[in-house]
C-alpha cells in the first residue's frame, strides 16, 4: 500500500512537530534548546543542458538560463533531553520537484561519559554517516564550496542512515594520536545507486528529505518498450524493499588535528532478487569503500581529499555498475575570506549485459568558490562550476550527445539566524 | 624530537628580615622563554604565608579551556564560566578530582572545590578535542611562568631548596625537581625532550 502524497508530506516532516514541541518547551528549557537557521539566495547563470531536476539529463542543479533561486532554506534544531541525550533535526524548505517542507535528519544522540579514554556516542534515527571532511557546516552544508563534491552530492540525495550507529573515540588525553571506530545498522536506502546508474554522478547541493521521490529523465530503456520497463524513472531513497539490514563500519586516525584519515566500508546488503516493489522500485545491492583525508598545512591552508570505489547491482543483475569518484579540495581561509578550489573526477562502468541501457559514464568537475563573511549573520560569495560529463544513457535520446559540458556561475547571499 | 635545555635562573629580588622573593626564569636552549611552566616549592620550612584561597576561574572560550593550565592551592574553589554560545560538558576522571558539569551559555557561578593535590585533566563531552589542566598544589609557594618565562615566588627563607617544575609536555607530564639556592643567583640547566604541539584541534570550519 502506498501513502497518499499528502500523507507522505506530513510524514516527511516530523521535524515540524519537533519544532513546535521545542518552541513550546524552550521557555522552560532555556539554553537546552538550540535553533539555527540559514537562508541562501543564488543568482545563477548556467549553460549546458537542463538539470535532472527538470527531468532532463544535466548533471548540475541549475538550468541553462539566468535565474534567482532559493539555494538553501533550512533550520537545525536540537534539544538536550538531559546532560547526555539530545534530539537533533534539520528541516528544509525546497522549491524543486516535489517542493515543500521536509526533514533531512532526525535523530536521538546519546553520549555518556564513561571514561576519559573511551568515549562512546550512539545515534538512533535518520542521519548522515560521517565519512567525509567536506560537509561539516550546519545542516550538512559545506563550509568550503556552495556545490558539494560529486561524492557528497550523491550521498546528499540518495543516502541516509535510518537506524543505529555506535562510535567509539579513543583519546589518550594529551596524546598526539586519537582514534575512532564506527559501526552502524540500518534499513531503507534500498534504491541506492539509481541516480548513478541513469543520470550518473552530479555536482550540486540539493539534499533529499525523508520520503522524497527523486525524478530523473524518462530514459527509453525504462519506458513501455524498454528492457527495464518495470523500473520507474525515479528513485525513492528512503524505501525499504527487501527487508534486509545494511551496515557500515569505519575508523579514523587523527594526528594532532593536523592530519585526519578516515576509512569506511559501506554495504546496504540489498537483495537483487527481491521482487519489484510498488512504484516501480527494486532493491539495489550497493557496496563501496570510502577513504577521506584532511591535512592542515597551517591555520589558513588545508587540503581535503576523498575517494569512493564500489559497485551497485539491481534486479537480478540487469543493471550492474562499478563506480568510482575522487576529489581534491584546497582551501585558504584568512579572517572573513575563504577561497576553495575543488577538482572532481568520476566514472560509472556498465558491466551488465543489457545493451539498450548503457550506464557508462565519466567526467570531471572544477569548482572555484569564494565566500566573504560580513558578520555572524550575513555572508556573500560566488562560485564557478565547470562540469564535463559523458553519459552513454544520453544516446537513448536521438537528439542528444553523450558528452556535455556545463558551466554554472553563481552569486550567493546567505543569512543565518 | 627536539631537545631543549631549560635554564632556570633565580634572581634575588628583595630581602627583608630574611624573607626573599625569587624570580625564576625558564628558558629553552635557544634562550626562548617558556611560558606556562609551573614552578613550586614545598611549604615546609618556609614562612607562614597567609592562606588566601581566592576563587579561581577556568573559562571555556572559542571551544578551548582558558587558561590552558590553571594552578591553584589545595582547597581552592574554581568556577567554570562558559563564554561560548554553545553548551559545554566539562569532566575529569583524574584521581585528584573527579567531576562533571554541563554548562550552558553564560556564566556558571557554582564553583568546584579542589580538595586534593595533583593534576586534574579536563575534557569536554561535547568537544572531544578540548583539553585543560588544573594543577592543585599542596603549598602556597607556586607560580606559572609568564610570556617571558618568569615566575616569582615570595615569602621564602634563605637556604637550598628543591624546586619542582611541571608542564604537560615536559618529562612526559611528570614533575621534575632541581635544587636552587634561594639566596643566590641560580642557573640550573635541564635537558629534556619537548614536542611543541601545533594546535590544530580547533577547527573553525566545523568538526565532524
Short mmCIF file of N, CA and C in Angstrom, two decimals, chain B residues 34-100:
data_model
loop_
_atom_site.label_atom_id
_atom_site.label_comp_id
_atom_site.label_asym_id
_atom_site.label_seq_id
_atom_site.Cartn_x
_atom_site.Cartn_y
_atom_site.Cartn_z
N UNK B 34 60.00 30.04 28.12
CA UNK B 34 58.90 29.07 28.08
C UNK B 34 57.81 29.52 29.05
N UNK B 35 56.61 29.61 28.52
CA UNK B 35 55.51 30.04 29.39
C UNK B 35 54.72 28.85 29.89
N UNK B 36 53.94 29.12 30.93
CA UNK B 36 53.04 28.11 31.49
C UNK B 36 53.75 26.94 32.15
N UNK B 37 55.01 27.13 32.53
CA UNK B 37 55.69 26.09 33.32
C UNK B 37 55.38 26.38 34.79
N UNK B 38 54.89 25.36 35.48
CA UNK B 38 54.56 25.52 36.89
C UNK B 38 55.82 25.34 37.73
N UNK B 39 56.09 26.33 38.59
CA UNK B 39 57.25 26.28 39.49
C UNK B 39 56.71 26.22 40.92
N UNK B 40 57.12 25.21 41.67
CA UNK B 40 56.58 25.02 43.03
C UNK B 40 57.70 24.79 44.03
N UNK B 41 57.45 25.23 45.25
CA UNK B 41 58.33 24.89 46.37
C UNK B 41 57.48 24.24 47.44
N UNK B 42 58.01 23.23 48.11
CA UNK B 42 57.23 22.65 49.21
C UNK B 42 57.02 23.68 50.31
N UNK B 43 55.91 23.56 51.03
CA UNK B 43 55.55 24.56 52.04
C UNK B 43 56.32 24.44 53.32
N UNK B 44 56.97 23.31 53.56
CA UNK B 44 57.65 23.11 54.83
C UNK B 44 58.84 24.04 54.97
N UNK B 45 59.16 24.40 56.20
CA UNK B 45 60.34 25.17 56.48
C UNK B 45 60.34 26.56 55.86
N UNK B 46 59.19 27.03 55.47
CA UNK B 46 59.11 28.37 54.92
C UNK B 46 58.29 29.25 55.86
N UNK B 47 58.16 30.48 55.50
CA UNK B 47 57.38 31.38 56.35
C UNK B 47 55.91 30.97 56.29
N UNK B 48 55.22 31.32 57.33
CA UNK B 48 53.80 31.01 57.36
C UNK B 48 53.06 32.02 56.49
N UNK B 49 53.07 31.73 55.22
CA UNK B 49 52.41 32.63 54.27
C UNK B 49 50.90 32.53 54.48
N UNK B 50 50.23 33.67 54.62
CA UNK B 50 48.79 33.57 54.85
C UNK B 50 48.09 32.85 53.69
N UNK B 51 47.21 31.97 54.08
CA UNK B 51 46.50 31.19 53.07
C UNK B 51 45.33 32.02 52.54
N UNK B 52 45.39 32.40 51.29
CA UNK B 52 44.30 33.16 50.70
C UNK B 52 43.77 32.34 49.51
N UNK B 53 42.71 31.66 49.78
CA UNK B 53 42.15 30.80 48.74
C UNK B 53 41.06 31.57 47.98
N UNK B 54 41.50 32.42 47.09
CA UNK B 54 40.53 33.15 46.30
C UNK B 54 39.99 32.26 45.19
N UNK B 55 38.74 32.55 44.85
CA UNK B 55 38.10 31.76 43.80
C UNK B 55 38.86 31.91 42.48
N UNK B 56 39.12 30.80 41.82
CA UNK B 56 39.82 30.84 40.54
C UNK B 56 38.83 30.55 39.41
N UNK B 57 39.29 30.78 38.18
CA UNK B 57 38.38 30.69 37.04
C UNK B 57 38.99 29.87 35.90
N UNK B 58 38.24 28.91 35.41
CA UNK B 58 38.64 28.15 34.22
C UNK B 58 37.50 28.30 33.20
N UNK B 59 37.70 29.25 32.26
CA UNK B 59 36.65 29.56 31.30
C UNK B 59 36.67 28.58 30.14
N UNK B 60 35.58 28.59 29.37
CA UNK B 60 35.57 27.94 28.07
C UNK B 60 35.28 29.03 27.06
N UNK B 61 36.25 29.28 26.20
CA UNK B 61 36.15 30.36 25.22
C UNK B 61 36.64 29.84 23.86
N UNK B 62 35.86 30.07 22.82
CA UNK B 62 36.19 29.59 21.47
C UNK B 62 36.51 28.10 21.49
N UNK B 63 35.72 27.36 22.24
CA UNK B 63 35.83 25.90 22.33
C UNK B 63 37.22 25.47 22.81
N UNK B 64 37.75 26.25 23.75
CA UNK B 64 39.03 25.91 24.38
C UNK B 64 38.93 26.24 25.86
N UNK B 65 39.70 25.52 26.67
CA UNK B 65 39.81 25.91 28.06
C UNK B 65 40.75 27.10 28.16
N UNK B 66 40.30 28.13 28.89
CA UNK B 66 41.12 29.33 29.06
C UNK B 66 41.17 29.69 30.54
N UNK B 67 42.33 29.65 31.18
CA UNK B 67 43.65 29.32 30.62
C UNK B 67 43.78 27.82 30.33
N UNK B 68 44.77 27.50 29.53
CA UNK B 68 45.02 26.09 29.23
C UNK B 68 45.47 25.35 30.49
N UNK B 69 46.29 26.06 31.30
CA UNK B 69 46.76 25.49 32.56
C UNK B 69 46.44 26.47 33.68
N UNK B 70 45.81 25.95 34.71
CA UNK B 70 45.50 26.76 35.88
C UNK B 70 46.16 26.09 37.09
N UNK B 71 46.86 26.88 37.90
CA UNK B 71 47.45 26.33 39.11
C UNK B 71 46.73 26.93 40.31
N UNK B 72 46.27 26.08 41.21
CA UNK B 72 45.57 26.56 42.41
C UNK B 72 46.08 25.81 43.62
N UNK B 73 45.90 26.46 44.78
CA UNK B 73 46.28 25.77 46.02
C UNK B 73 45.14 24.85 46.44
N UNK B 74 45.54 23.77 47.07
CA UNK B 74 44.59 22.80 47.59
C UNK B 74 43.44 23.49 48.33
N UNK B 75 42.21 23.11 48.01
CA UNK B 75 41.05 23.68 48.70
C UNK B 75 40.44 24.88 47.99
N UNK B 76 41.02 25.25 46.85
CA UNK B 76 40.53 26.44 46.14
C UNK B 76 39.24 26.12 45.37
N UNK B 77 38.23 27.02 45.47
CA UNK B 77 37.04 26.85 44.62
C UNK B 77 37.30 27.42 43.22
N UNK B 78 36.88 26.69 42.21
CA UNK B 78 37.09 27.12 40.82
C UNK B 78 35.74 27.17 40.11
N UNK B 79 35.47 28.30 39.44
CA UNK B 79 34.25 28.40 38.63
C UNK B 79 34.61 28.13 37.17
N UNK B 80 33.61 27.72 36.41
CA UNK B 80 33.81 27.31 35.01
C UNK B 80 32.88 28.09 34.09
N UNK B 81 33.07 29.41 33.96
CA UNK B 81 32.15 30.17 33.11
C UNK B 81 32.28 29.78 31.63
N UNK B 82 31.13 29.66 30.98
CA UNK B 82 31.08 29.32 29.55
C UNK B 82 30.89 30.61 28.76
N UNK B 83 31.92 31.04 28.05
CA UNK B 83 31.85 32.28 27.29
C UNK B 83 31.45 32.04 25.84
N UNK B 84 31.20 30.79 25.48
CA UNK B 84 30.75 30.47 24.11
C UNK B 84 29.23 30.52 24.06
N UNK B 85 28.70 30.49 22.84
CA UNK B 85 27.24 30.49 22.71
C UNK B 85 26.69 29.08 22.48
N UNK B 86 27.46 28.10 22.87
CA UNK B 86 27.02 26.71 22.79
C UNK B 86 27.32 26.04 24.14
N UNK B 87 26.72 24.90 24.36
CA UNK B 87 26.91 24.23 25.65
C UNK B 87 28.24 23.48 25.71
N UNK B 88 28.81 23.41 26.89
CA UNK B 88 29.97 22.55 27.15
C UNK B 88 29.60 21.56 28.25
N UNK B 89 30.35 20.50 28.33
CA UNK B 89 30.11 19.48 29.35
C UNK B 89 31.48 19.04 29.87
N UNK B 90 31.91 19.75 30.90
CA UNK B 90 33.28 19.58 31.41
C UNK B 90 33.33 18.36 32.34
N UNK B 91 34.41 17.59 32.20
CA UNK B 91 34.55 16.45 33.11
C UNK B 91 36.01 16.16 33.41
N UNK B 92 36.21 15.42 34.48
CA UNK B 92 37.56 14.94 34.82
C UNK B 92 37.45 13.54 35.41
N UNK B 93 38.36 12.67 34.98
CA UNK B 93 38.46 11.34 35.58
C UNK B 93 39.74 11.24 36.41
N UNK B 94 40.41 12.36 36.63
CA UNK B 94 41.70 12.32 37.33
C UNK B 94 41.50 11.96 38.79
N UNK B 95 42.53 11.31 39.34
CA UNK B 95 42.45 10.85 40.72
C UNK B 95 42.24 12.01 41.70
N UNK B 96 42.87 13.13 41.40
CA UNK B 96 42.80 14.27 42.31
C UNK B 96 41.40 14.87 42.40
N UNK B 97 40.64 14.76 41.33
CA UNK B 97 39.27 15.28 41.36
C UNK B 97 38.47 14.69 40.20
N UNK B 98 37.40 14.03 40.55
CA UNK B 98 36.51 13.50 39.52
C UNK B 98 35.19 14.26 39.60
N UNK B 99 34.80 14.82 38.49
CA UNK B 99 33.53 15.56 38.47
C UNK B 99 33.08 15.72 37.02
N UNK B 100 31.84 16.10 36.84
CA UNK B 100 31.35 16.51 35.53
C UNK B 100 30.33 17.61 35.72
#
